[in-house]
Coordinates of C-alpha atoms and ligand atoms in Angstrom, one line a residue:
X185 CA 181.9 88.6 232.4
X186 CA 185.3 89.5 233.9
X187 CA 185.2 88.6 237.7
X188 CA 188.5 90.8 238.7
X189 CA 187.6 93.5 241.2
X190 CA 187.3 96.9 240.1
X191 CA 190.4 99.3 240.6
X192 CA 189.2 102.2 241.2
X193 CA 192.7 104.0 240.1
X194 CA 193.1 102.9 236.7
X195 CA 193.4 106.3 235.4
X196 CA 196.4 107.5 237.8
X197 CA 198.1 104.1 237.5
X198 CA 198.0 104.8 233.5
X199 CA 199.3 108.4 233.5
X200 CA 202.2 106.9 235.9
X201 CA 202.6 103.5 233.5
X202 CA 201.8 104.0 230.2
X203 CA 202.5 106.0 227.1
X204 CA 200.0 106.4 224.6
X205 CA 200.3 105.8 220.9
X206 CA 199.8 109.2 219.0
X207 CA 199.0 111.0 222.2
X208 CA 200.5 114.2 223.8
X209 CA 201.3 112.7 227.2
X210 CA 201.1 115.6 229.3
X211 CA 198.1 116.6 227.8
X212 CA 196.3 113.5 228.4
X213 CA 197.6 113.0 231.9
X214 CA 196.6 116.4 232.7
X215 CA 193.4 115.1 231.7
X216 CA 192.7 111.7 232.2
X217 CA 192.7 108.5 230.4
X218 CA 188.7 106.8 229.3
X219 CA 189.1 103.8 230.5
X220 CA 186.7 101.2 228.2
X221 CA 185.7 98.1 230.0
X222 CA 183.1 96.3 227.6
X223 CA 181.3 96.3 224.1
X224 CA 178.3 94.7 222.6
X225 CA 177.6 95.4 219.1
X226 CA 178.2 98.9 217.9
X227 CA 178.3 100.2 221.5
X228 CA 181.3 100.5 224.0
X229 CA 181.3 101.4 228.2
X230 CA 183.4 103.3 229.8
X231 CA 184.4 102.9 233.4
X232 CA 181.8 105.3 234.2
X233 CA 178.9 103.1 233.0
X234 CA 179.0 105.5 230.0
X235 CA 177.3 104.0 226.6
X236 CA 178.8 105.6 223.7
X237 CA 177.9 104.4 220.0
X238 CA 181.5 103.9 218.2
X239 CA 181.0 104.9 214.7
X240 CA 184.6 104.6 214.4
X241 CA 184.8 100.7 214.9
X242 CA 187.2 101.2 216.9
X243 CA 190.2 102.1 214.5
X244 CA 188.5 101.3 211.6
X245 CA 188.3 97.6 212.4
X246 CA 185.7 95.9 214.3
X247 CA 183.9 95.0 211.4
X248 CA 181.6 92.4 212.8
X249 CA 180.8 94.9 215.7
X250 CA 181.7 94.2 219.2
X251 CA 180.6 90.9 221.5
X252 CA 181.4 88.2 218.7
X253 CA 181.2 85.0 220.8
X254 CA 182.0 82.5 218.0
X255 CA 185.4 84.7 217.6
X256 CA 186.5 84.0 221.2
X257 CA 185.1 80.0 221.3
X258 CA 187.5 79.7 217.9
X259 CA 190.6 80.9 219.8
X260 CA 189.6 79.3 223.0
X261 CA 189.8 76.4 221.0
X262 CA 193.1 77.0 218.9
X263 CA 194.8 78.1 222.0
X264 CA 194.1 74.7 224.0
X265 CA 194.7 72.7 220.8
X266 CA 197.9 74.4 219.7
X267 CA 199.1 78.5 221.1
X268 CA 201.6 78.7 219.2
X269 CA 203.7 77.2 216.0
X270 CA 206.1 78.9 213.8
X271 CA 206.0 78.5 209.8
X272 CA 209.3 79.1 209.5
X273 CA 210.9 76.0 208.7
X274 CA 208.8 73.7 206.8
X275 CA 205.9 73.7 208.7
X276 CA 202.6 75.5 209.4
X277 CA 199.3 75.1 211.1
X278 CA 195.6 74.4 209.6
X279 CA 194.6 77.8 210.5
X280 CA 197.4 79.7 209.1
X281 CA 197.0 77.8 205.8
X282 CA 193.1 77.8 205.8
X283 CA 193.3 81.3 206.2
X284 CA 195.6 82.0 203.6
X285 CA 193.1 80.3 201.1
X286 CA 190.1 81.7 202.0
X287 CA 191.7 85.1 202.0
X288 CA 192.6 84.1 198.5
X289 CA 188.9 83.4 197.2
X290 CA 187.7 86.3 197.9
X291 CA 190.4 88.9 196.0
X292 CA 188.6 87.9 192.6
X293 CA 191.6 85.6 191.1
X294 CA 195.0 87.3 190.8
X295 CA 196.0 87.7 194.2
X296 CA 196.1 83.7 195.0
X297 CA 199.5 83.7 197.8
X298 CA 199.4 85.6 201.4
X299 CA 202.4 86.7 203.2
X300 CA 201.4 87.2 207.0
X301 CA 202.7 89.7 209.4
X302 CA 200.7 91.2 213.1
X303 CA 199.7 94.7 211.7
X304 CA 198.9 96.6 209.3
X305 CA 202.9 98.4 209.2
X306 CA 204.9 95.5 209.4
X307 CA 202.5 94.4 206.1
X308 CA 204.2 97.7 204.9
X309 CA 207.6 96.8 205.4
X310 CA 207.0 93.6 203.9
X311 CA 205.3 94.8 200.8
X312 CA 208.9 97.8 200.6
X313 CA 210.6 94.6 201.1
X314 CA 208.9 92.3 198.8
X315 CA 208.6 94.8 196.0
X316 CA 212.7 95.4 195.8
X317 CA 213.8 91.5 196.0
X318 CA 211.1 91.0 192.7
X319 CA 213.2 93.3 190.7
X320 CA 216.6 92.0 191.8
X321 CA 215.4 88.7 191.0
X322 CA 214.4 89.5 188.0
X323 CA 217.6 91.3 186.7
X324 CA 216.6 94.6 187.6
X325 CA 218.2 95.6 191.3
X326 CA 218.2 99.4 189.9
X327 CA 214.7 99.2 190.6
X328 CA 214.6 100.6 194.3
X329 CA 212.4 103.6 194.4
X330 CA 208.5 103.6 196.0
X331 CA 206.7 106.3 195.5
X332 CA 203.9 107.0 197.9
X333 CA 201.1 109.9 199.0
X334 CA 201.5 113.0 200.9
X335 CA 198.8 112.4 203.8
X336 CA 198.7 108.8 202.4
X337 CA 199.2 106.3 206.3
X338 CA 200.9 103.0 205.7
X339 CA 201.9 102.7 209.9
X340 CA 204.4 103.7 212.4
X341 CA 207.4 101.2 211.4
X342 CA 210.2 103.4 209.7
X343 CA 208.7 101.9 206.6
X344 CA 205.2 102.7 207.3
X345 CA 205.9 106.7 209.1
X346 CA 208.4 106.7 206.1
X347 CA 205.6 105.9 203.4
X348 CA 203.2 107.5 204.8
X349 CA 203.0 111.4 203.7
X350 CA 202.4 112.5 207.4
X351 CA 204.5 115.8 207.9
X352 CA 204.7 115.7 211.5
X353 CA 205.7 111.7 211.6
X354 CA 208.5 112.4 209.2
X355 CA 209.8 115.4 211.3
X356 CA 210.0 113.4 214.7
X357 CA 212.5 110.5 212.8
X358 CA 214.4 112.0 210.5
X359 CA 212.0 110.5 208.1
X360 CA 211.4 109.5 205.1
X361 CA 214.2 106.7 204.6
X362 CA 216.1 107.0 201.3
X363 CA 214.4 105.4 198.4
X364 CA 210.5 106.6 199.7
X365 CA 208.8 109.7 197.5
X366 CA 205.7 111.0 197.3
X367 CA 203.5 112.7 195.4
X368 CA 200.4 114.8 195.9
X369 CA 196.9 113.3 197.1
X370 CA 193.5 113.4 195.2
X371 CA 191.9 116.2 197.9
X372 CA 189.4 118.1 195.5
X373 CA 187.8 119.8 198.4
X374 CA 190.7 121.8 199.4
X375 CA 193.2 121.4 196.6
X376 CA 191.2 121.3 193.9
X377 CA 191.0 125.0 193.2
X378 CA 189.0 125.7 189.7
X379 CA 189.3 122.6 188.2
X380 CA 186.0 120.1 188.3
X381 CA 186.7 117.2 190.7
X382 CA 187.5 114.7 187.5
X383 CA 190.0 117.2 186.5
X384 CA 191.8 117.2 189.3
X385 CA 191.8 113.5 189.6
X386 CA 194.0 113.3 186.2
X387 CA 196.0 116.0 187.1
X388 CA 196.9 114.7 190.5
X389 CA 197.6 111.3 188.8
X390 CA 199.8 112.8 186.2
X391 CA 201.9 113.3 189.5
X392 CA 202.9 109.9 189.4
X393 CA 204.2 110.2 185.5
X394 CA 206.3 113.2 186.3
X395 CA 207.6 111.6 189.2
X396 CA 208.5 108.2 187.2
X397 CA 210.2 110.6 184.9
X398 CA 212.5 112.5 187.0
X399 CA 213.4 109.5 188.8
X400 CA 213.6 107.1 185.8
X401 CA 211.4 104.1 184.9
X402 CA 214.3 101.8 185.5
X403 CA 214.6 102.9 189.3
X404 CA 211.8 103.4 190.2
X405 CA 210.1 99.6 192.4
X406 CA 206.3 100.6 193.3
X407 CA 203.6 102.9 194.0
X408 CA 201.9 102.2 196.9
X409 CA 198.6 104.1 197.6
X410 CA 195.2 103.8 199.8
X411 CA 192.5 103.2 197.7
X412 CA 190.7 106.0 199.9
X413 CA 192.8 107.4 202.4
X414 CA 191.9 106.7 205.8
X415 CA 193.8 108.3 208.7
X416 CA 194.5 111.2 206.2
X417 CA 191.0 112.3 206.6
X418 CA 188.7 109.7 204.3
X419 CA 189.8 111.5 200.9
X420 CA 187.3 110.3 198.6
X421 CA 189.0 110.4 195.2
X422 CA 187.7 111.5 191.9
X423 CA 186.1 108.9 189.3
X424 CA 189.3 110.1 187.1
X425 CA 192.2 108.9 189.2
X426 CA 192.4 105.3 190.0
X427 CA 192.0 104.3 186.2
X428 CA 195.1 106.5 185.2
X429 CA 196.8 105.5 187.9
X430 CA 196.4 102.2 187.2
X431 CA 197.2 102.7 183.9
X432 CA 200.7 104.6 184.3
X433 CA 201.7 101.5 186.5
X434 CA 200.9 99.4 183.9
X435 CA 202.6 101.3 180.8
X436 CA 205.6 102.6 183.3
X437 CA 206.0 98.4 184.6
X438 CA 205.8 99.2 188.1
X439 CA 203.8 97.7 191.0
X440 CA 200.9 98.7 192.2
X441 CA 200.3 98.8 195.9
X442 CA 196.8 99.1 197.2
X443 CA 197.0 99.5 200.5
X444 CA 193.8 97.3 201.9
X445 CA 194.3 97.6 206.1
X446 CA 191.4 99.9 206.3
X447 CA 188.9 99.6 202.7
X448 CA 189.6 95.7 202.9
X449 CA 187.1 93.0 204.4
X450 CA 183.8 94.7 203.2
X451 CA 183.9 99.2 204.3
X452 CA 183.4 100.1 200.5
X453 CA 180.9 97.1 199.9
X454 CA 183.2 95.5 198.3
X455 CA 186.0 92.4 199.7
X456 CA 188.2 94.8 198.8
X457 CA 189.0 98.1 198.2
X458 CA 190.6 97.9 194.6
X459 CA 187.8 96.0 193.7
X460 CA 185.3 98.6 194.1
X461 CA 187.6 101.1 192.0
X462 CA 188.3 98.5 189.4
X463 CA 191.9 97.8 189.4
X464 CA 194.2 94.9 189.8
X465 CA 197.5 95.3 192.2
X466 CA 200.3 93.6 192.2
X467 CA 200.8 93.8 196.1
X468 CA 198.3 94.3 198.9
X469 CA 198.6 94.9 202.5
X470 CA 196.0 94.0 204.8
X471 CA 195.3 94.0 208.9
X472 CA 192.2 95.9 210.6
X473 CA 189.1 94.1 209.4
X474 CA 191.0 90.8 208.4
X475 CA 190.4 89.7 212.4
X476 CA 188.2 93.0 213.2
X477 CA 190.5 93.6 215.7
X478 CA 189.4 90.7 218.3
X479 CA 193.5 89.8 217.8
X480 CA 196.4 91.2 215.7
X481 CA 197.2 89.8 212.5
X482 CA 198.2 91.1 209.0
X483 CA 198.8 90.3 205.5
X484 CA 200.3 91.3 202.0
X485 CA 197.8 89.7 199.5
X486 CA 201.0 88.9 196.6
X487 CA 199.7 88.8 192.9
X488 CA 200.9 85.7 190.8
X489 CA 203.1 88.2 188.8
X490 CA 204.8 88.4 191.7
X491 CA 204.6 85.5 193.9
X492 CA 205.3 83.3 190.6
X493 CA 208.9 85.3 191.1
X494 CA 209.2 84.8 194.7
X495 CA 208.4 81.3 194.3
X496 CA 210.4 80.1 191.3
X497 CA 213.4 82.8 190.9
X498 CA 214.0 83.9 194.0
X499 CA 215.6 81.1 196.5
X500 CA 215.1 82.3 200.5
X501 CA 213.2 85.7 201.4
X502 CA 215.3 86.3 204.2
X503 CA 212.2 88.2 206.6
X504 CA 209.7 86.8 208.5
X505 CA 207.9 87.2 212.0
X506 CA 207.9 84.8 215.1
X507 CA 204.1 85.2 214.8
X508 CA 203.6 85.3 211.3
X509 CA 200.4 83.0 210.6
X510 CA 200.0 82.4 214.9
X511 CA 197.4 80.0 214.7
X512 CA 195.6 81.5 217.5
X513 CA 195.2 84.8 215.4
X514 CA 194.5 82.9 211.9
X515 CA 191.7 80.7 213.8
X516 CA 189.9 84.1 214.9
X517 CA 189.9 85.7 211.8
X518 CA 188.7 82.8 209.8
X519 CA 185.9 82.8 212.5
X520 CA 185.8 86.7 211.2
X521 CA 185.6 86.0 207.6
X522 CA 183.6 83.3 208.4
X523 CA 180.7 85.8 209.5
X524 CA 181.0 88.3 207.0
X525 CA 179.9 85.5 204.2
X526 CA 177.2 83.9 206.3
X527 CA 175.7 87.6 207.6
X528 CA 176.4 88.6 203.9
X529 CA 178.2 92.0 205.6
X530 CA 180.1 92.5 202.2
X531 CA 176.6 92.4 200.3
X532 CA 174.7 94.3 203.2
X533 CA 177.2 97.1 203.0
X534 CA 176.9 97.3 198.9
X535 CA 173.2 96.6 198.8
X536 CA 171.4 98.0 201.6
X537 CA 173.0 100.0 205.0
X538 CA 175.6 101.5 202.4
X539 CA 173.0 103.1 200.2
X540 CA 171.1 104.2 204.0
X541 CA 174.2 105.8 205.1
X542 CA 175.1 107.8 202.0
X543 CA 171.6 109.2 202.2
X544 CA 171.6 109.9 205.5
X545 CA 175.4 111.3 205.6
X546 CA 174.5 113.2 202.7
X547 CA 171.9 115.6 204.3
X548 CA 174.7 116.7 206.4
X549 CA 175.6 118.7 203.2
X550 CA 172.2 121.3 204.0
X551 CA 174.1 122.4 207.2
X552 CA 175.8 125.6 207.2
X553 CA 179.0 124.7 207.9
X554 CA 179.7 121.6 206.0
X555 CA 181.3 122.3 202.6
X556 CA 181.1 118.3 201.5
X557 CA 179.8 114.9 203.0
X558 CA 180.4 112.1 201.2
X559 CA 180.8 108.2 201.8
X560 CA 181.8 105.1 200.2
X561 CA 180.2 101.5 202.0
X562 CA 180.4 102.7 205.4
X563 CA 183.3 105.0 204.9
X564 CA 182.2 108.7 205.2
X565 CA 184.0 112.2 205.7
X566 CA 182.3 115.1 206.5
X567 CA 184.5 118.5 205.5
X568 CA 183.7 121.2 207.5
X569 CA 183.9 124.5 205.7
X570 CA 183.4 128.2 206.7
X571 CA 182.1 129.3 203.7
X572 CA 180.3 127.0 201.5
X573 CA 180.2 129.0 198.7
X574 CA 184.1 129.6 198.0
X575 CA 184.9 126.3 199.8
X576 CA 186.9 128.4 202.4
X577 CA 188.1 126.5 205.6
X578 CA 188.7 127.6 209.1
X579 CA 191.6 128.9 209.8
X580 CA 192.3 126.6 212.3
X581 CA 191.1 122.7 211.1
X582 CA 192.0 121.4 213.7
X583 CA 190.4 122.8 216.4
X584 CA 187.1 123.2 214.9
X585 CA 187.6 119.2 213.8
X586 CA 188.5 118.7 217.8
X587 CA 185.4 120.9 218.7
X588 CA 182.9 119.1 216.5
X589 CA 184.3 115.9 217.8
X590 CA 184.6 116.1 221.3
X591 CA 181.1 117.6 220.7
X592 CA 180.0 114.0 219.6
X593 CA 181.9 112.2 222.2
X594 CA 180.4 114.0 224.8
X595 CA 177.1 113.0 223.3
X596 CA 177.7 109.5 223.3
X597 CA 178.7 108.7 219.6
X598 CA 182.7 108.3 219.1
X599 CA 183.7 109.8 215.6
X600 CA 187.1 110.9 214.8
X601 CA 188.3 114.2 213.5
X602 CA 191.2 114.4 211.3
X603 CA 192.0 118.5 210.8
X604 CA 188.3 119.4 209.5
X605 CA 187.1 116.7 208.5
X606 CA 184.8 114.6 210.4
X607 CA 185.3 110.4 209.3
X608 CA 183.0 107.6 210.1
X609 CA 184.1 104.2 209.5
X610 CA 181.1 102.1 211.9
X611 CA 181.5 98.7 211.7
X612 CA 179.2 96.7 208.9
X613 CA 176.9 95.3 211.2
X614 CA 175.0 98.9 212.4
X615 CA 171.5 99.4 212.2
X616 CA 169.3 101.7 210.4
X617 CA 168.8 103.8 213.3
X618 CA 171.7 103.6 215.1
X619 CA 173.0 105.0 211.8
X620 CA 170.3 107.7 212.3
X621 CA 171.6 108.3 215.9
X622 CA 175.1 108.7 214.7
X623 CA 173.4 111.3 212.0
X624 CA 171.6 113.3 214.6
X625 CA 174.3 113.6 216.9
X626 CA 176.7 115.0 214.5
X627 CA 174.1 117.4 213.3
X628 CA 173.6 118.7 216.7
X629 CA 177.8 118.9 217.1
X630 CA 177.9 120.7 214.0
X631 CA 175.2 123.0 215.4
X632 CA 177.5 123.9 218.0
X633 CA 180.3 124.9 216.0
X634 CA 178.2 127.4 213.5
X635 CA 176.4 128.6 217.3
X636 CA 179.9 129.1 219.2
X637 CA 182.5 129.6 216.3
X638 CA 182.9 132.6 214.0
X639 CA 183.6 132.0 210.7
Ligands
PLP110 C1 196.2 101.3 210.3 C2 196.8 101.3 209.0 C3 198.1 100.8 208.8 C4 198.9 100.3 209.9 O1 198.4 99.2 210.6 P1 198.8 98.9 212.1 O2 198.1 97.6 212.3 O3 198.4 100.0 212.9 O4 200.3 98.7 212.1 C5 198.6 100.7 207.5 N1 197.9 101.2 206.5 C6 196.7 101.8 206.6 C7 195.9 102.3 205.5 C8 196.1 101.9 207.9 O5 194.9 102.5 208.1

C-alpha cells in the first residue's frame, strides 16, 4: 500500500497543473477531476472511497484486470537488474528479445519479427513508415499512398490523428497529412440504409477498389484498418467485409494493416484480431493489452513478406525510439502474456465468459430504446436508437450517449459512450456476475433515458 499522506487538494492542484488528453478543460475544471487511487481486479476507487466496476478496462487495456502482483515483482526485478538499455546499436536485452518471440508464437506463423515502439500511435507512424521504405526498396517509391477509415482511430501522433477518420481531430491540425485517404466504415446500423448488413459489408469494401482506382494501383502503399473499430464506437462489421477486403489487398498488391492496439491479446477470443476474422496482414500494430497497461509499450507485428525486405534489401531503417524494447516494459508484458496462457484468458474469452456476455449483452436488445447490441469476446456496443422499428437515432447522439453513461458511472460501473453507442471492452478476467452487474446497471441507465428523454 502506498504510505504518502493524503492531499486533500488533488483536484484544485490538477485543474491549476494539468491538461487532460481529449478533455474540454474548462469544462472539466468547472467540474472537477475523479481522482483514482487503487484497483483490484475489475474494480477501481476513487478518492472518495467510491467502488466503481470498470467495464472499460481502463482504455481498453487492462486485460488481466487490475492488482497483478507477479506484473510489478517482474519489473521490480528488471529495474534493479538492468532500468534501462537501448537496442540501437548492436545490442539488446533478454526481455526485449524474449518478448519479441513470444509475441511471435502466438500470431499463427507469418508475422515472425516485432518492431517496438511506447504506444499504440507511434506503432502507427512506424507501420506509415515501414510500409513506404518496403516499396522503395523494392523498386517501387511511387507507392506512397495509405488509405485508411472514416471513424477508423490509429492515435494522436500526426500520423495516428492523420489516419484516423476523426473529423474533429483532423480540423484542430490541419490534418490529414498528404498521402493519408480514407474511405467509408462498415456501420450497418446507421449507414446501412435498405441494404441487408452482408450487403453493405461488400459495398463498403468495394470502397477500397474505387479508391485504388482513382488513385492508381502503382501509388497507392497500404490499407490500414481496425479489425472492429474501437474508439469509433465498437463497429461490428458485416461477415461480407473483411474477406473482400482482404482480397482487393491481395489482387490490388497492397499491405494490409490490421490495426491490433485494441482487438489484440485475447478481446475477440482470439490472440488476435485478424485471426478471428480470418485474414493475414502484412503489418500490425499493437499496444493496450500487450502490457495491459501496467507500463507503456507497443509494437508493429511485420509479416515475413515484409520483414524479409527490411532485412535483406533494405540497409538502415533510419527511426527508432530511446525506449524501444525498455527492458523494464518488455519484462512486464512477458509477465502479461505470461498470464493470459497459464489462466487460458484467450480460451476463456472464446469458450466460456464470451459466449456469457453475448447472451447477456444481447437481452439489452428487448429494451425500448436500444436499436442493436452486439459483442465480439468481450467487445460489445450497445446502439441506442429512438425508434427501433425504422432504426431512427436521436437527434442529438451524443448527449443521450453522455446521459446513459454518466447514468452508469454514477451507479458504480464505468462504460464509455461514443455518440449513441454505449461500448464495453472489460477486461478478460470478469466474472459471470460481475458481468451480470454490468448488465443490470446499464439496463437501469437505459431506463432513465426512455423515462426522462423524448424520443
Ligand atoms: C488506443 C489506440 C491507438 C493509439 O494507442 P496509444 O497507445 O494511445 O498511442 C491506436 N490504434 C487503436 C486502434 C487504438 O485503440
Amino acid at each position: 500500500m502506498n504510505d504518502a499522506p493524503k492531499i486533500s487538494n488533488l483536484a484544485a492542484i490538477d485543474a491549476a497543473h494539468h491538461l487532460h488528453p481529449f478533455s474540454d478543460m474548462k469544462q472539466l475544471n468547472a467540474k472537477g477531476t475523479r481522482i483514482i487511487e487503487r484497483a483490484e481486479g475489475v474494480f477501481i476507487y476513487d478518492s472518495t472511497g467510491k467502488r466503481y466496476l470498470d467495464a472499460f478496462a481502463g482504455l481498453w487495456c487492462v486485460n488481466v484486470g487490475y492488482g497483478r502482483t507477479s506484473i510489478a515483482e517482474a519489473a521490480r526485478r528488471q529495474m534493479e537488474e538492468l532500468p534501462y538499455y537501448n537496442s540501437f546499436f548492436g545490442t539488446t536485452t533478454p526481455p526485449a528479445t524474449l518478448l519479441a518471440q513470444k509475441i511471435a508464437s502466438h500470431t499463427g506463423g507469418k508475422l515472425n519479427r516485432i518492431f517496438f515502439t511506447n504506444s499504440g500511435s507511434e506503432a502507427t507512424d512506424t507501420w506509415f513508415r515501414i510500409a513506404r521504405v518496403y516499396w522503395k526498396a523494392l523498386g517501387k517509391p511511387e507507392k506512397t499512398e495509405v488509405i485508411a477509415r472514416k471513424n477508423g482511430y490509429h492515435g494522436s501522433t500526426v500520423a495516428g490523428a492523420s489516419l484516423g477518420g476523426m473529423k474533429l481531430m483532423h480540423e484542430q491540425g490541419n490534418l490529414p497529412i498528404e498521402g493519408v485517404h480514407h474511405i467509408g466504415q462498415p456501420y450497418w446500423y446507421a449507414e446501412g440504409g435498405d441494404l441487408t448488413p452482408d450487403e453493405f459489408g461488400l459495398k463498403v469494401a468495394r470502397e477500397l477498389e474505387a479508391k485504388i482506382d482513382e488513385l492508381g494501383e502503382d501509388r497507392v502503399a497500404a490499407f490500414v484498418a481496425e479489425p472492429i473499430q474501437g474508439a469509433g464506437g465498437v463497429i461490428i462489421p458485416p461477415d461480407t467485409y473483411w474477406p473482400k477486403i482482404a482480397r482487393i489487398c491481395k489482387a490490388r498488391n497492397i499491405l494490409l494493416v490490421s490495426d491490433e492496439v485494441i482487438c489484440g491479446f485475447g478481446r475477440l477470443g482470439s490472440w488476435f484480431g485478424y485471426q478471428h476474422f480470418g485474414i493475414e496482414p502484412d503489418l500490425a500494430p499493437i499496444a493496450k493489452g500487450l502490457s495491459s497497461g501496467y507500463l507503456p509499450i507497443g509494437g508493429v507485428m511485420v509479416s515475413d513478406r515484409v520483414a524479409d525486405v527490411m532485412v535483406n534489401e533494405l540497409g538502415e531503417f533510419y527511426h527508432g525510439f530511446t525506449y524501444s524494447g525498455h527492458p523494464v516494459c518488455a519484462a512486464a508484458a512477458l509477465e502479461n502474456i505470461r498470464i493470459i496462457e497459464d489462466e487460458g484468458l484467450v480460451e476463456r474469452v472464446r469458450d466460456d465468459i464470451g459466449p456469457y456476455f453475448a447472451a447477456a449483452w444481447k437481452s439489452l436488445e428487448d429494451h425500448e430504446v436500444v436499436g442493436q447490441a452486439e459483442s465480439v469476446g468481450l467487445m460489445g456496443a450497445v446502439q441506442l436508437a429512438a425508434d427501433k422499428a425504422t432504426r431512427r437515432r436521436y437527434s442529438k447522439p451524443d448527449d443521450i450517449g453522455t446521459l446513459v453513461r454518466n447514468h452508469c458511472v454514477e451507479n458504480g460501473v464505468i462504460l464509455r459512450a461514443t455518440g449513441d453507442r454505449m461500448l464495453a471492452s472489460p477486461a478478460l478476467t470478469i466474472s459471470r456476475s460481475e458481468v451480470d452487474q454490468v448488465v443490470e446497471k446499464l439496463r437501469h441507465a437505459l431506463d432513465h433515458l426512455r423515462d426522462t428523454v423524448t424520443a
